[in-house]
Amino acid sequence: MALRKIVTLGDETLRRECKKVDKFNLRLSMLLKDMADTMYDAEGVGLAAPQVGILRRIAVVDIGDHLYELVNPEIIYRSEEQQTGMEGCLSLPDRRGIVTRPRKVTVRAQDRHGRTFEVEAEGFLARAMCHELDHLDGHLYIDIMERELSEEEIQEYARSQELTEDRE
Ligand code: NI
């Protein structure tokens, strides 16, 4: 397992536009593996290549049930219906904001072998996909957040999540 260093706000890599991947080789497979390991180690639900200093259109997402490896992803459908909720980012530790996103999206991407596939995502998965794809164009959630949560609000939210998990 090779963990990569996650860059944080202020690193210019986070603000650059990423280039398309055109080589589907061992190096790409290793990067995807490292990115997933790094995301799990940091207890995140998504990670984009620029967050580990690589300006390529690559992201991994796993909200708890499936690992999506997304190479050259694009959103080909966004629902008009929106969702508003809390969002964070591994490159902005200990911060959270309220962000509105489409409730459903369809993402078209390639896998590590270059095969094209589509994912229909809704709810939190749709939010995670939008967030990670934004990274590939140098955009961060703080650019579009309605407001930033205070430390008390973040703790309150964490407690309410624990209560929900206790009930399940
Ligand atoms: Ni992020």
Coordinates of C-alpha atoms and ligand atoms in Angstrom, one line a residue:
M1 CA 0.0 0.0 0.0
A2 CA 1.4 3.3 -1.0
L3 CA -0.2 6.4 0.5
R4 CA 0.2 9.7 -1.4
K5 CA 0.4 13.0 0.3
I6 CA -2.8 15.0 0.1
V7 CA -2.2 18.7 -0.7
T8 CA -4.2 21.3 1.1
L9 CA -5.8 24.7 0.3
G10 CA -3.1 27.1 -0.9
D11 CA -1.3 24.5 -3.1
E12 CA -1.8 25.8 -6.6
T13 CA -2.3 22.2 -8.0
L14 CA -5.9 22.4 -6.6
R15 CA -6.7 25.4 -8.8
R16 CA -5.4 24.1 -12.1
E17 CA -7.3 22.4 -14.9
C18 CA -6.4 18.7 -15.3
K19 CA -5.5 17.1 -18.6
K20 CA -7.2 14.0 -20.1
V21 CA -5.6 10.6 -19.5
D22 CA -4.5 9.0 -22.8
K23 CA -2.3 6.1 -21.6
F24 CA -4.1 3.2 -19.9
N25 CA -1.0 1.5 -18.4
L26 CA 0.3 0.0 -15.2
R27 CA 1.2 3.4 -14.0
L28 CA -2.4 4.5 -14.2
S29 CA -3.5 1.3 -12.3
M30 CA -1.0 2.0 -9.6
L31 CA -2.1 5.6 -9.2
L32 CA -5.8 4.5 -8.9
K33 CA -4.8 1.9 -6.3
D34 CA -2.7 4.5 -4.3
M35 CA -5.6 7.1 -4.6
A36 CA -8.1 4.6 -3.2
D37 CA -5.7 3.6 -0.4
T38 CA -5.1 7.2 0.4
M39 CA -8.8 8.0 0.4
Y40 CA -9.6 5.1 2.8
D41 CA -6.7 6.0 5.1
A42 CA -7.9 9.5 5.4
E43 CA -11.5 8.3 5.9
G44 CA -12.8 10.2 2.9
V45 CA -15.5 9.3 0.4
G46 CA -13.7 10.7 -2.7
L47 CA -10.3 11.9 -3.9
A48 CA -9.3 13.6 -7.1
A49 CA -5.8 13.3 -8.7
P50 CA -4.9 17.0 -8.2
Q51 CA -5.3 16.4 -4.5
V52 CA -2.3 14.2 -4.7
G53 CA -0.4 16.6 -6.9
I54 CA -1.3 15.0 -10.3
L55 CA -3.0 17.1 -13.0
R56 CA -4.9 14.4 -14.7
R57 CA -8.6 13.7 -15.0
I58 CA -8.8 10.9 -12.5
A59 CA -10.9 10.5 -9.3
V60 CA -12.0 7.7 -7.0
V61 CA -15.3 7.7 -5.0
D62 CA -16.6 5.3 -2.4
I63 CA -19.4 6.4 -0.1
G64 CA -19.3 3.0 1.6
D65 CA -20.7 0.4 -0.8
H66 CA -18.6 0.4 -4.0
L67 CA -15.3 1.8 -5.2
Y68 CA -15.7 3.9 -8.4
E69 CA -12.5 4.5 -10.4
L70 CA -13.2 7.3 -12.7
V71 CA -10.9 8.2 -15.6
N72 CA -11.8 11.1 -17.8
P73 CA -15.2 11.4 -16.2
E74 CA -17.9 13.8 -17.3
I75 CA -21.4 14.6 -16.2
I76 CA -23.8 13.8 -19.0
Y77 CA -27.0 14.4 -17.1
R78 CA -27.9 16.6 -14.1
S79 CA -31.4 16.6 -12.7
E80 CA -33.2 19.9 -12.3
E81 CA -34.1 18.8 -8.8
Q82 CA -31.5 19.9 -6.3
Q83 CA -30.3 18.8 -2.9
T84 CA -28.8 21.0 -0.2
G85 CA -26.5 19.6 2.4
M86 CA -23.1 19.5 4.2
E87 CA -19.9 19.0 2.3
G88 CA -16.3 18.7 3.3
C89 CA -13.0 18.0 1.4
L90 CA -9.8 16.2 2.4
S91 CA -7.8 19.2 1.1
L92 CA -9.7 21.5 3.6
P93 CA -9.4 19.6 6.8
D94 CA -11.9 20.4 9.7
R95 CA -14.0 22.6 7.5
R96 CA -17.6 22.0 6.3
G97 CA -20.0 24.0 4.2
I98 CA -23.6 23.9 2.9
V99 CA -23.6 23.3 -0.8
T100 CA -26.5 22.8 -3.3
R101 CA -26.0 20.1 -6.0
P102 CA -28.2 18.2 -8.4
R103 CA -30.1 15.4 -6.7
K104 CA -29.2 13.0 -9.6
V105 CA -26.4 12.9 -12.1
T106 CA -25.2 10.5 -14.7
V107 CA -21.4 10.2 -15.0
R108 CA -19.7 8.8 -18.1
A109 CA -16.1 7.7 -17.5
Q110 CA -13.5 5.2 -18.5
D111 CA -12.1 2.4 -16.3
R112 CA -8.4 1.6 -15.8
H113 CA -8.4 -0.3 -19.1
G114 CA -10.0 2.5 -21.1
R115 CA -13.5 0.9 -21.2
T116 CA -16.3 3.4 -21.1
F117 CA -19.1 3.0 -18.5
E118 CA -21.8 5.1 -17.0
V119 CA -22.9 5.6 -13.4
E120 CA -26.4 6.8 -12.4
A121 CA -25.9 8.4 -9.0
E122 CA -28.4 10.1 -6.7
G123 CA -28.3 11.6 -3.2
F124 CA -25.0 11.5 -1.4
L125 CA -23.3 9.6 -4.3
A126 CA -24.4 12.3 -6.8
R127 CA -23.0 14.9 -4.4
A128 CA -19.6 13.1 -4.1
M129 CA -19.3 12.7 -7.9
C130 CA -20.0 16.4 -8.5
H131 CA -17.5 17.4 -5.8
E132 CA -14.7 15.2 -7.2
L133 CA -15.4 16.2 -10.9
D134 CA -15.2 19.8 -9.9
H135 CA -11.7 19.2 -8.6
L136 CA -10.6 18.3 -12.1
D137 CA -11.4 21.8 -13.3
G138 CA -9.7 23.5 -10.3
H139 CA -13.0 24.2 -8.5
L140 CA -13.6 23.7 -4.7
Y141 CA -16.8 23.5 -2.8
I142 CA -16.0 26.7 -0.9
D143 CA -16.4 28.5 -4.3
I144 CA -20.1 27.6 -4.4
M145 CA -21.0 27.1 -0.7
E146 CA -23.9 29.0 0.7
R147 CA -22.2 29.3 4.0
E148 CA -19.5 27.7 6.2
L149 CA -20.5 25.7 9.3
S150 CA -19.2 26.6 12.7
E151 CA -17.3 24.1 14.8
E152 CA -20.4 23.7 17.0
E153 CA -22.6 23.0 14.0
I154 CA -20.2 20.4 12.7
Q155 CA -20.1 18.6 16.0
E156 CA -23.9 18.7 16.3
Y157 CA -24.2 17.2 12.8
A158 CA -21.7 14.4 13.7
R159 CA -23.8 13.6 16.8
S160 CA -27.0 13.5 14.8
Q161 CA -25.3 11.0 12.4
E162 CA -24.3 8.8 15.3
L163 CA -27.9 8.7 16.5
T164 CA -29.1 7.8 13.1
E165 CA -26.5 4.9 12.9
D166 CA -27.6 3.7 16.3
R167 CA -31.2 3.4 15.0
E168 CA -30.2 1.3 12.0
Ligands
NI1 NI -12.5 17.5 -2.3

